[in-house]
Coordinates of C-alpha atoms (C1' of nucleotides) in Angstrom, one line a residue:
Chain A
X14 CA 1.8 -17.8 24.0
X15 CA 3.3 -14.7 25.4
X16 CA 0.7 -12.0 25.6
X17 CA 0.7 -8.6 27.1
X18 CA 3.5 -6.5 28.3
X19 CA 4.3 -5.8 31.9
X20 CA 6.9 -3.0 31.9
X21 CA 6.2 0.7 31.5
X22 CA 5.3 2.4 28.2
X23 CA 8.6 4.2 27.9
X24 CA 10.5 1.0 28.6
X25 CA 8.8 -0.6 25.7
X26 CA 9.6 2.4 23.5
X27 CA 13.2 2.3 24.6
X28 CA 13.4 -1.4 23.8
X29 CA 11.9 -0.8 20.4
X30 CA 14.2 2.0 19.4
X31 CA 17.2 0.1 20.8
X32 CA 16.5 -2.6 18.3
X33 CA 17.7 -0.6 15.4
X34 CA 19.8 2.3 16.7
X35 CA 21.9 1.5 19.7
X36 CA 20.9 3.9 22.5
X37 CA 23.4 5.5 24.9
X38 CA 22.5 6.0 28.5
X39 CA 21.5 9.6 28.1
X40 CA 19.1 8.7 25.3
X41 CA 17.7 5.8 27.2
X42 CA 17.2 8.0 30.2
X43 CA 15.5 10.8 28.2
X44 CA 13.1 8.3 26.7
X45 CA 12.3 6.7 30.1
X46 CA 11.6 10.3 31.4
X47 CA 8.9 10.9 28.7
X48 CA 5.6 11.8 30.3
X49 CA 2.7 9.8 29.0
X50 CA -0.8 8.6 29.8
X51 CA -2.1 5.2 29.5
X52 CA -5.7 4.2 28.5
X53 CA -7.3 0.8 28.3
X54 CA -9.6 0.8 25.2
X55 CA -12.2 -1.7 24.2
X56 CA -12.2 -3.5 20.9
X57 CA -13.2 -1.7 17.8
X58 CA -12.7 1.7 19.3
X59 CA -11.5 4.6 17.1
X60 CA -8.3 6.1 18.5
X61 CA -7.9 8.8 15.9
X62 CA -10.3 9.6 13.1
X63 CA -10.1 11.0 9.6
X64 CA -9.8 14.7 9.7
X65 CA -8.5 14.9 13.2
X66 CA -5.5 17.1 14.0
X67 CA -3.8 15.1 16.8
X68 CA -1.6 16.7 19.3
X69 CA -0.2 13.4 20.6
X70 CA 1.1 10.1 19.3
X71 CA 0.0 6.7 20.5
X72 CA 2.1 3.7 21.3
X73 CA 0.6 0.3 21.5
X74 CA 1.5 -1.4 24.8
X75 CA -0.8 -4.4 24.4
X76 CA -3.4 -5.6 21.9
X77 CA -3.9 -5.1 18.2
X78 CA -4.5 -1.8 16.4
X79 CA -5.5 -1.2 12.8
X80 CA -5.1 1.7 10.5
X81 CA -7.9 1.8 7.9
X82 CA -9.5 3.9 5.2
X83 CA -13.2 4.1 5.0
X84 CA -14.8 4.2 1.6
X85 CA -18.3 5.0 0.6
X86 CA -21.0 2.4 1.3
X87 CA -19.4 1.2 4.5
X88 CA -16.5 -0.5 2.8
X89 CA -13.1 -0.2 4.4
X90 CA -9.5 -1.0 3.6
X91 CA -7.3 -2.0 6.4
X92 CA -3.9 -0.4 5.7
X93 CA -1.9 -2.0 8.4
X94 CA -1.9 -3.9 11.7
X95 CA 0.0 -2.7 14.8
X96 CA 1.1 -4.7 17.8
X97 CA 2.9 -4.0 21.0
X98 CA 5.8 -1.6 20.5
X99 CA 4.4 0.0 17.4
X100 CA 3.7 3.7 17.1
X101 CA 0.8 4.0 14.6
X102 CA 0.5 7.7 14.3
X103 CA 4.0 9.0 14.5
X104 CA 3.2 10.6 11.2
X105 CA 0.9 13.1 12.9
X106 CA 4.1 14.8 14.1
X107 CA 4.4 16.4 10.7
X108 CA 1.1 15.8 8.9
X109 CA -1.4 18.0 10.4
X110 CA -4.6 16.3 9.3
X111 CA -5.4 12.6 9.5
X112 CA -6.3 11.1 6.1
X113 CA -7.5 7.8 7.6
X114 CA -8.6 6.2 10.9
X115 CA -6.7 4.3 13.6
X116 CA -8.7 2.0 15.8
X117 CA -8.3 -0.9 18.2
X118 CA -9.0 -4.3 16.9
X119 CA -9.0 -6.0 20.3
X120 CA -9.2 -4.5 23.7
X121 CA -5.9 -2.7 24.0
X122 CA -3.6 -0.7 26.2
X123 CA -2.4 2.4 24.6
X124 CA 0.1 5.0 25.8
X125 CA -0.3 8.6 24.6
X126 CA 2.7 11.0 24.3
X127 CA 2.2 14.6 23.5
X128 CA 3.8 16.0 20.4
X129 CA 5.3 18.7 22.5
X130 CA 7.0 16.2 24.7
X131 CA 8.5 14.4 21.7
X132 CA 9.8 17.7 20.2
X133 CA 11.4 18.4 23.6
X134 CA 12.9 14.9 23.6
X135 CA 14.3 15.6 20.1
X136 CA 15.9 18.8 21.2
X137 CA 17.6 17.0 24.1
X138 CA 18.6 14.1 22.0
X139 CA 18.7 15.0 18.3
X140 CA 20.0 11.5 17.5
X141 CA 16.6 10.1 18.4
X142 CA 15.0 11.9 15.6
X143 CA 16.6 9.5 13.2
X144 CA 15.4 6.5 15.2
X145 CA 11.8 7.8 15.1
X146 CA 12.0 8.8 11.5
X147 CA 13.3 5.4 10.7
X148 CA 10.2 3.9 12.4
X149 CA 8.0 5.8 10.0
X150 CA 10.1 4.7 7.1
X151 CA 9.7 1.0 8.1
X152 CA 6.0 1.7 8.2
X153 CA 6.3 2.9 4.6
X154 CA 8.3 -0.2 3.6
X155 CA 5.4 -2.3 4.9
X156 CA 3.0 -0.3 2.8
X157 CA 5.2 -0.9 -0.3
X158 CA 5.1 -4.6 0.3
X159 CA 1.4 -4.5 0.7
X160 CA 1.0 -2.7 -2.6
X161 CA 3.1 -5.4 -4.3
X162 CA 0.9 -8.0 -2.7
X163 CA -2.3 -6.4 -3.8
X164 CA -1.1 -5.6 -7.2
X165 CA 0.7 -8.7 -8.3
X166 CA 0.0 -11.6 -6.0
X167 CA -3.2 -13.6 -6.1
X168 CA -5.2 -14.4 -3.0
X169 CA -3.1 -17.4 -1.9
X170 CA 0.1 -15.6 -2.0
X171 CA -1.3 -12.5 -0.4
X172 CA -2.6 -14.4 2.6
X173 CA 0.7 -16.3 2.9
X174 CA 2.7 -13.1 2.7
X175 CA 0.7 -11.4 5.4
X176 CA 1.1 -14.4 7.7
X177 CA 4.8 -14.4 7.2
X178 CA 5.0 -10.7 7.9
X179 CA 2.9 -10.8 11.0
X180 CA 4.6 -13.8 12.4
X181 CA 8.1 -12.3 12.1
X182 CA 7.0 -8.9 13.4
X183 CA 5.6 -10.6 16.5
X184 CA 8.6 -12.8 16.8
X185 CA 10.9 -9.8 16.9
X186 CA 8.9 -8.5 19.9
X187 CA 9.0 -11.9 21.6
X188 CA 5.3 -12.6 21.2
X189 CA 5.6 -15.9 19.4
X190 CA 5.8 -19.4 20.7
X191 CA 7.6 -21.7 18.4
X192 CA 6.0 -21.5 15.0
X193 CA 2.7 -20.2 16.6
X194 CA 1.7 -16.6 17.2
X195 CA -1.4 -14.7 18.1
X196 CA -3.6 -13.7 15.2
X197 CA -6.3 -11.4 16.6
X198 CA -7.8 -10.2 13.3
X199 CA -11.0 -12.0 12.4
X200 CA -11.3 -13.4 8.9
X201 CA -13.4 -10.4 7.8
X202 CA -10.6 -8.1 9.1
X203 CA -7.9 -10.1 7.3
X204 CA -10.0 -9.9 4.2
X205 CA -10.3 -6.1 4.5
X206 CA -6.6 -5.9 4.8
X207 CA -5.9 -8.1 1.8
X208 CA -8.4 -6.7 -0.6
X209 CA -10.5 -9.9 -0.6
X210 CA -13.9 -10.9 0.5
X211 CA -14.2 -12.8 3.7
X212 CA -15.8 -15.6 1.8
X213 CA -12.9 -16.0 -0.5
X214 CA -10.4 -15.6 2.3
X215 CA -12.1 -18.5 4.0
X216 CA -11.6 -20.7 1.0
X217 CA -8.0 -19.7 0.8
X218 CA -7.5 -20.6 4.4
X219 CA -8.9 -24.0 3.7
X220 CA -6.4 -24.4 0.9
X221 CA -3.5 -23.4 3.1
X222 CA -4.7 -25.8 5.8
X223 CA -5.1 -28.7 3.4
X224 CA -1.7 -28.1 1.9
X225 CA -0.3 -28.3 5.3
X226 CA 1.1 -24.8 5.4
X227 CA -0.7 -23.1 8.2
X228 CA -3.6 -23.5 10.5
X229 CA -5.6 -20.6 11.9
X230 CA -8.1 -20.9 14.7
X231 CA -9.0 -19.5 18.0
X232 CA -7.0 -16.4 17.4
X233 CA -3.8 -18.4 17.0
X234 CA -1.8 -18.9 13.8
X235 CA 0.4 -21.9 13.5
X236 CA 2.9 -22.2 10.7
X237 CA 3.3 -25.8 9.7
X238 CA 5.8 -25.4 7.0
X239 CA 7.7 -22.1 6.9
X240 CA 9.7 -22.8 3.8
X241 CA 6.6 -23.7 1.7
X242 CA 4.6 -20.8 3.1
X243 CA 7.4 -18.4 2.3
X244 CA 7.7 -19.9 -1.2
X245 CA 4.0 -19.5 -1.9
X246 CA 4.2 -15.9 -0.6
X247 CA 7.5 -15.2 -2.5
X248 CA 8.4 -13.8 0.9
X249 CA 11.7 -11.8 1.3
X250 CA 12.1 -10.4 4.8
X251 CA 14.3 -7.6 3.6
X252 CA 11.4 -5.1 3.7
X253 CA 10.9 -5.7 7.4
X254 CA 14.3 -4.0 8.1
X255 CA 14.7 -6.1 11.2
X256 CA 18.2 -6.3 12.7
X257 CA 19.8 -9.7 13.2
X258 CA 17.1 -12.3 13.7
X259 CA 17.4 -15.1 11.2
X260 CA 14.4 -16.4 9.3
X261 CA 12.7 -19.2 11.3
X262 CA 13.4 -22.8 10.9
X263 CA 12.3 -25.6 13.2
X264 CA 15.5 -24.9 15.2
X265 CA 15.4 -21.2 15.4
X266 CA 11.7 -20.7 15.9
X267 CA 11.7 -22.1 19.4
X268 CA 10.7 -19.6 22.2
X269 CA 13.4 -17.0 22.7
Chain B
X164 CA 2.6 22.2 -21.7
X165 CA 5.3 23.3 -19.3
X166 CA 8.1 20.7 -19.4
X167 CA 11.5 20.8 -17.8
X168 CA 12.9 23.0 -15.2
X169 CA 15.5 25.7 -15.8
X170 CA 16.7 26.7 -12.3
X171 CA 19.3 24.9 -10.2
X172 CA 18.7 21.7 -8.3
X173 CA 18.8 23.4 -4.9
X174 CA 16.5 26.1 -6.0
X175 CA 13.9 23.5 -6.9
X176 CA 14.5 21.8 -3.6
X177 CA 14.0 25.0 -1.7
X178 CA 10.9 25.7 -3.6
X179 CA 9.5 22.3 -2.9
X180 CA 10.2 22.5 0.9
X181 CA 8.9 26.1 1.0
X182 CA 5.6 24.7 -0.1
X183 CA 4.8 23.2 3.2
X184 CA 7.1 24.7 5.8
X185 CA 7.8 28.4 5.3
X186 CA 11.6 28.7 5.0
X187 CA 13.5 31.6 6.6
X188 CA 16.4 33.2 4.9
X189 CA 19.0 31.2 6.7
X190 CA 17.3 27.9 5.8
X191 CA 16.9 28.9 2.2
X192 CA 20.5 29.9 2.0
X193 CA 21.7 26.6 3.6
X194 CA 19.7 24.7 1.1
X195 CA 21.0 26.7 -1.9
X196 CA 24.5 26.0 -0.6
X197 CA 24.1 22.2 -0.7
X198 CA 26.7 20.6 -3.0
X199 CA 25.2 18.3 -5.5
X200 CA 25.9 16.7 -8.8
X201 CA 23.7 16.4 -11.8
X202 CA 23.3 13.5 -14.2
X203 CA 21.3 13.1 -17.3
X204 CA 20.1 9.6 -17.5
X205 CA 18.4 7.8 -20.4
X206 CA 15.0 6.2 -20.1
X207 CA 14.6 2.9 -18.3
X208 CA 17.8 3.3 -16.3
X209 CA 18.1 2.0 -12.8
X210 CA 19.2 4.7 -10.4
X211 CA 19.3 2.6 -7.3
X212 CA 18.8 -1.2 -7.1
X213 CA 17.5 -3.7 -4.6
X214 CA 20.2 -4.5 -2.1
X215 CA 22.1 -1.3 -2.6
X216 CA 23.3 0.8 0.3
X217 CA 23.1 4.3 -1.1
X218 CA 25.3 7.0 0.3
X219 CA 23.4 9.8 -1.5
X220 CA 19.8 10.8 -2.2
X221 CA 18.5 11.7 -5.6
X222 CA 16.2 14.6 -6.5
X223 CA 14.3 14.6 -9.8
X224 CA 14.9 17.8 -11.7
X225 CA 13.2 16.8 -14.9
X226 CA 11.6 13.7 -16.2
X227 CA 9.7 10.8 -14.7
X228 CA 11.1 8.3 -12.2
X229 CA 9.5 5.2 -10.9
X230 CA 9.9 3.1 -7.8
X231 CA 9.3 -0.6 -8.4
X232 CA 9.5 -4.0 -6.9
X233 CA 10.6 -6.9 -9.1
X234 CA 8.9 -10.3 -8.5
X235 CA 10.0 -13.6 -9.9
X236 CA 9.3 -14.3 -13.5
X237 CA 10.0 -10.8 -14.6
X238 CA 6.8 -9.4 -13.2
X239 CA 7.0 -6.0 -11.5
X240 CA 4.9 -3.7 -9.4
X241 CA 5.4 0.0 -9.8
X242 CA 5.1 1.4 -6.4
X243 CA 5.0 5.1 -7.3
X244 CA 5.8 7.7 -9.9
X245 CA 8.0 10.7 -9.2
X246 CA 8.2 14.0 -11.1
X247 CA 10.3 17.1 -10.9
X248 CA 10.9 18.2 -7.3
X249 CA 10.4 14.8 -5.8
X250 CA 13.1 13.0 -3.7
X251 CA 12.5 9.3 -4.3
X252 CA 15.0 7.8 -2.0
X253 CA 15.1 10.1 1.0
X254 CA 14.3 6.9 2.9
X255 CA 17.9 5.7 2.3
X256 CA 18.9 8.3 4.9
X257 CA 17.7 5.9 7.6
X258 CA 17.2 2.5 6.0
X259 CA 20.5 1.1 5.0
X260 CA 19.5 -1.4 2.4
X261 CA 17.2 -0.8 -0.5
X262 CA 14.2 -3.2 -0.6
X263 CA 13.2 -2.2 -4.1
X264 CA 14.4 -0.4 -7.2
X265 CA 14.3 3.2 -8.5
X266 CA 14.6 3.8 -12.2
X267 CA 14.0 6.5 -14.7
X268 CA 10.9 6.1 -16.9
X269 CA 11.9 8.8 -19.4
X270 CA 15.2 10.4 -20.0
X271 CA 15.6 12.4 -16.9
X272 CA 17.8 14.9 -15.1
X273 CA 18.7 13.8 -11.6
X274 CA 20.5 15.7 -8.9
X275 CA 22.5 13.7 -6.3
X276 CA 23.1 14.9 -2.8
X277 CA 25.4 13.0 -0.4
X278 CA 23.8 11.8 2.8
X279 CA 26.7 13.5 4.7
X280 CA 25.8 16.8 3.2
X281 CA 22.2 16.4 4.2
X282 CA 23.2 15.5 7.8
X283 CA 25.4 18.6 7.8
X284 CA 22.5 20.6 6.6
X285 CA 20.3 19.2 9.4
X286 CA 22.9 20.1 12.0
X287 CA 23.0 23.7 10.7
X288 CA 19.2 23.9 10.4
X289 CA 17.4 21.4 12.6
X290 CA 14.1 22.8 11.5
X291 CA 14.7 21.3 8.0
X292 CA 14.6 17.8 9.4
X293 CA 10.9 18.1 9.9
X294 CA 10.4 19.4 6.3
X295 CA 12.3 16.4 4.9
X296 CA 10.7 13.9 7.3
X297 CA 7.4 15.3 6.1
X298 CA 8.2 14.6 2.5
X299 CA 8.7 10.9 3.4
X300 CA 5.4 10.9 5.3
X301 CA 3.6 12.3 2.3
X302 CA 5.2 9.5 0.2
X303 CA 3.7 7.1 2.7
X304 CA 0.3 8.8 2.4
X305 CA 0.5 8.1 -1.3
X306 CA 1.3 4.5 -0.6
X307 CA -1.8 4.2 1.7
X308 CA -4.0 5.6 -1.0
X309 CA -2.6 3.2 -3.5
X310 CA -3.3 0.3 -1.1
X311 CA -6.9 1.5 -0.8
X312 CA -7.1 1.7 -4.6
X313 CA -5.7 -1.8 -5.2
X314 CA -7.7 -3.4 -2.4
X315 CA -11.1 -1.9 -2.8
X316 CA -11.5 -0.1 -6.1
X317 CA -12.0 -1.9 -9.3
X318 CA -10.1 -1.1 -12.5
X319 CA -12.1 2.0 -13.6
X320 CA -11.8 3.7 -10.2
X321 CA -8.2 2.8 -9.9
X322 CA -7.2 4.4 -13.1
X323 CA -9.4 7.4 -12.5
X324 CA -7.8 7.8 -9.1
X325 CA -4.3 7.6 -10.3
X326 CA -5.0 10.2 -13.0
X327 CA -6.5 12.6 -10.4
X328 CA -3.4 12.1 -8.2
X329 CA -0.9 12.6 -11.0
X330 CA -2.7 15.6 -12.4
X331 CA -2.8 17.4 -9.1
X332 CA 0.7 16.6 -8.2
X333 CA 1.9 18.0 -11.4
X334 CA -0.3 21.0 -11.1
X335 CA 1.2 21.9 -7.7
X336 CA 4.6 22.0 -9.5
X337 CA 3.2 24.1 -12.3
X338 CA 3.6 21.4 -14.9
X339 CA 0.0 21.3 -16.1
X340 CA -1.7 23.4 -18.7
X341 CA -5.4 23.8 -18.2
X342 CA -6.8 20.4 -17.6
X343 CA -4.0 18.7 -19.5
X344 CA -0.8 17.4 -18.1
X345 CA 2.1 15.2 -19.3
X346 CA 1.6 11.5 -18.7
X347 CA 4.9 9.8 -19.5
X348 CA 4.2 6.3 -18.4
X349 CA 3.2 3.9 -21.2
X350 CA 0.0 1.8 -20.8
X351 CA 2.1 -1.1 -19.7
X352 CA 3.7 1.0 -17.0
X353 CA 0.4 2.4 -15.8
X354 CA -0.9 -1.2 -15.7
X355 CA 2.1 -2.2 -13.6
X356 CA 1.4 0.5 -11.2
X357 CA -2.3 -0.3 -10.9
X358 CA -2.2 -4.1 -10.6
X359 CA -3.8 -4.6 -14.0
X360 CA -2.7 -6.1 -17.3
X361 CA -2.0 -3.7 -20.1
X362 CA -4.8 -5.3 -22.1
X363 CA -7.3 -4.6 -19.5
X364 CA -6.0 -1.1 -18.8
X365 CA -6.4 -0.4 -22.5
X366 CA -10.1 -1.3 -22.3
X367 CA -10.6 0.8 -19.2
X368 CA -9.0 3.8 -21.0
X369 CA -11.5 3.3 -23.9
X370 CA -14.3 3.3 -21.4
X371 CA -13.0 6.5 -19.8
X372 CA -12.7 8.1 -23.2
X373 CA -16.2 7.0 -24.3
X374 CA -17.7 8.3 -21.1
X375 CA -16.1 11.7 -21.8
X376 CA -14.0 11.7 -18.6
X377 CA -10.4 11.7 -19.9
X378 CA -8.4 11.3 -23.1
X379 CA -4.9 9.9 -23.0
X380 CA -2.6 10.0 -26.0
X381 CA 0.8 11.1 -27.1
X382 CA 2.0 11.3 -23.6
X383 CA -0.6 13.8 -22.7
X384 CA -3.5 13.3 -20.3
X385 CA -6.5 15.6 -20.7
X386 CA -9.2 15.6 -18.2
X387 CA -12.5 16.3 -19.9
X388 CA -14.8 16.2 -16.8
X389 CA -13.0 16.6 -13.4
X390 CA -16.1 16.2 -11.3
X391 CA -17.2 13.0 -12.9
X392 CA -13.6 11.6 -12.9
X393 CA -13.2 12.4 -9.2
X394 CA -16.6 10.8 -8.6
X395 CA -15.7 7.6 -10.4
X396 CA -12.4 7.6 -8.4
X397 CA -14.0 8.5 -5.1
X398 CA -11.1 10.9 -5.0
X399 CA -10.5 12.9 -1.9
X400 CA -7.4 15.1 -2.2
X401 CA -6.7 15.1 1.5
X402 CA -4.1 12.5 1.2
X403 CA -1.9 14.6 -1.0
X404 CA -1.3 17.0 1.9
X405 CA -0.9 19.9 -0.5
X406 CA -1.2 23.3 0.9
X407 CA -3.7 25.8 -0.4
X408 CA -4.5 24.9 -4.0
X409 CA -8.2 24.3 -4.5
X410 CA -9.4 21.3 -6.5
X411 CA -9.6 22.2 -10.2
X412 CA -12.7 23.4 -11.9
X413 CA -12.9 24.9 -15.4
X414 CA -12.1 28.3 -13.8
X415 CA -9.3 27.3 -11.5
X416 CA -7.5 24.9 -13.8
X417 CA -6.3 27.5 -16.2
X418 CA -2.5 27.9 -16.4
X419 CA -1.2 29.4 -13.2
Chain C
dC286 C1' 10.4 -0.4 -47.0
dG287 C1' 10.6 -3.2 -43.1
dC288 C1' 11.3 -3.4 -38.5
dG289 C1' 10.2 -2.7 -33.4
dG290 C1' 7.6 -0.7 -30.0
dC291 C1' 3.2 0.4 -28.6
dA292 C1' -1.8 0.4 -28.8
dT293 C1' -6.0 -2.0 -29.7
dT294 C1' -9.2 -5.7 -30.3
dG295 C1' -11.4 -10.6 -30.0
dA296 C1' -12.3 -15.0 -27.9
dC297 C1' -11.8 -17.7 -24.1
dT298 C1' -10.4 -18.8 -19.4
dG299 C1' -10.4 -18.3 -14.6
dG300 C1' -9.9 -16.2 -10.1
dT301 C1' -12.9 -13.6 -7.1
dT302 C1' -17.2 -11.7 -5.9
dT303 C1' -21.9 -11.9 -4.8
dC304 C1' -25.9 -13.8 -2.8
dA305 C1' -27.8 -17.0 0.1
dA306 C1' -27.9 -20.5 3.4
dT307 C1' -26.0 -23.5 6.9
dT308 C1' -23.0 -24.6 10.6
dA309 C1' -19.7 -23.7 14.5
dT310 C1' -18.5 -21.0 18.5
dC311 C1' -19.0 -18.4 22.6
dG312 C1' -20.8 -15.6 26.4
dT313 C1' -24.9 -14.9 29.0
dG314 C1' -28.8 -15.6 31.7
dG315 C1' -32.6 -18.6 33.1
Chain D
dC98 C1' -26.8 -27.4 32.5
dC99 C1' -29.0 -26.0 28.6
dA100 C1' -31.4 -22.5 25.8
dC101 C1' -30.6 -18.5 23.4
dG102 C1' -28.8 -14.9 20.5
dA103 C1' -25.0 -12.8 18.5
dT104 C1' -20.9 -13.2 16.1
dA105 C1' -17.9 -15.8 13.2
dA106 C1' -16.8 -19.5 10.1
dT107 C1' -18.0 -22.4 6.3
dT108 C1' -20.1 -24.0 2.0
dG109 C1' -22.7 -23.9 -2.7
dA110 C1' -24.1 -21.9 -7.1
dA111 C1' -24.1 -18.4 -10.3
dA112 C1' -22.4 -14.0 -12.2
dC113 C1' -18.7 -11.1 -13.4
dC114 C1' -14.4 -8.6 -13.6
dA115 C1' -10.0 -9.1 -15.1
dG116 C1' -6.3 -12.2 -17.1
dT117 C1' -4.5 -14.9 -20.9
dC118 C1' -3.4 -15.9 -25.5
dA119 C1' -3.2 -14.4 -30.0
dA120 C1' -3.6 -11.5 -33.8
dT121 C1' -4.0 -7.0 -35.9
dG122 C1' -3.2 -2.0 -36.5
dC123 C1' -0.6 2.0 -36.0
dC124 C1' 3.4 4.9 -36.4
dG125 C1' 8.0 6.6 -36.2
dC126 C1' 12.5 5.6 -37.6
dG127 C1' 16.8 3.7 -39.7

DNA sequence: CGCGGCATTGACTGGTTTCAATTATCGTGG
DNA sequence: CCACGATAATTGAAACCAGTCAATGCCGCG
């Protein structure tokens, strides 16, 4: 299973943005020039907290990161998961105050880029604003799909849908291997993202396993039957706004 | 109850953007110069549909608009409500293909601005990009809060939370009157937004009424006890990213 | 007056939570 | 190599919140 990323942070960023908006040489160079700092953070470490007024954005180089809201009584709702190439708090560029938390799920490598540097980049290459803006819009598209899941699907469909999403997102970053991919979140964390209890999620996983749709264990998700899984999830990949890549089949899902 | 908006579309847009980013005269003039067309649309009319590739954005001048996802079997999930001053599909500026629908809830007046014109505006006044980008980020913040509601609050809290949100959003546009505000969505539509059935929503409304928190009827929501309502909702207005306005009390909630 | 849309209520069902207990799994140190 | 503790996964039984189905009431309107 591919894991980790060996290039520099700006290379990863350039690769990510290149995925949707074709970069020219000047843009690519400007991105590669961005100054940034890298930190290795342990698991379950808050990167940004509710109420903070960040002066930098973070880019996930390696590991899993979650965005979550904390409610009273220690409950939490995980709003989204982020993997290598994602920029969880781009929004802090224009929203002063954090209304939620961002934390590592696993030990992770995070690159930090100052807002000032990004604004400078935007002045040099105004066309990159659109690319970044687009990233935040895709984030919002993921939120919308989660709302639909929580509002109108029951547990089985919710879990199936999240698995489809996380598999395809990792696939587009070359992190999958056949129909398997890393799945770092524990059952309790998946439950917190899906609006379920870990007890019930566990039962749903058993159902999915017994029906021959997916197996989850040891931090690895394996999709046994994509078509059935997608059917249970009523999954339509449109909301991912990924360019090109076809939906996986046994032929297409082999390592890239 | 204030209802409707009498100025021009661009005036409303300028007023909206002025709320967060102070506009200078050039910016204001550029906005007021934007060419746009106005359409009066009947209730329950799709403005943009799943799969469309819009070449214009729409601005709500008057009425209620909803964003929704359609599932199989005629089910739908309403993702968000929009009122005067909101720009529901700003996202289409950078996401080619619609992954959901936008439709009027009530008879509405909608202004349409071509993407090209917005891009021209951005070239003239690059500082306005941030203001618009920010609008989409606030939209995303609303989504996040909805996810939290659907995932971790039960019906009573969900309903209370939505009422708090819609009241404050309308208040910031001067559409409230004391602790009352328009509430155009029918019970079935509120239920579709909250992941409930209309039957259960109806029971929740009765509970809220009997507890003396809110009354809903005739398209008007009246908040009887803000503090208690906010407590039931665990409402924290941070996510609205509104500037200035204090949370209402019996003193502050009088007509502006 | 009768019709259609919307709100309301009752009885019953069922998906999910809650509480509690048991069983893997894994890293660590003796 | 095994004992140990901590974390995570799994299972059972009972309670409950919300959904489903079905019927009634309300009200404006042609």
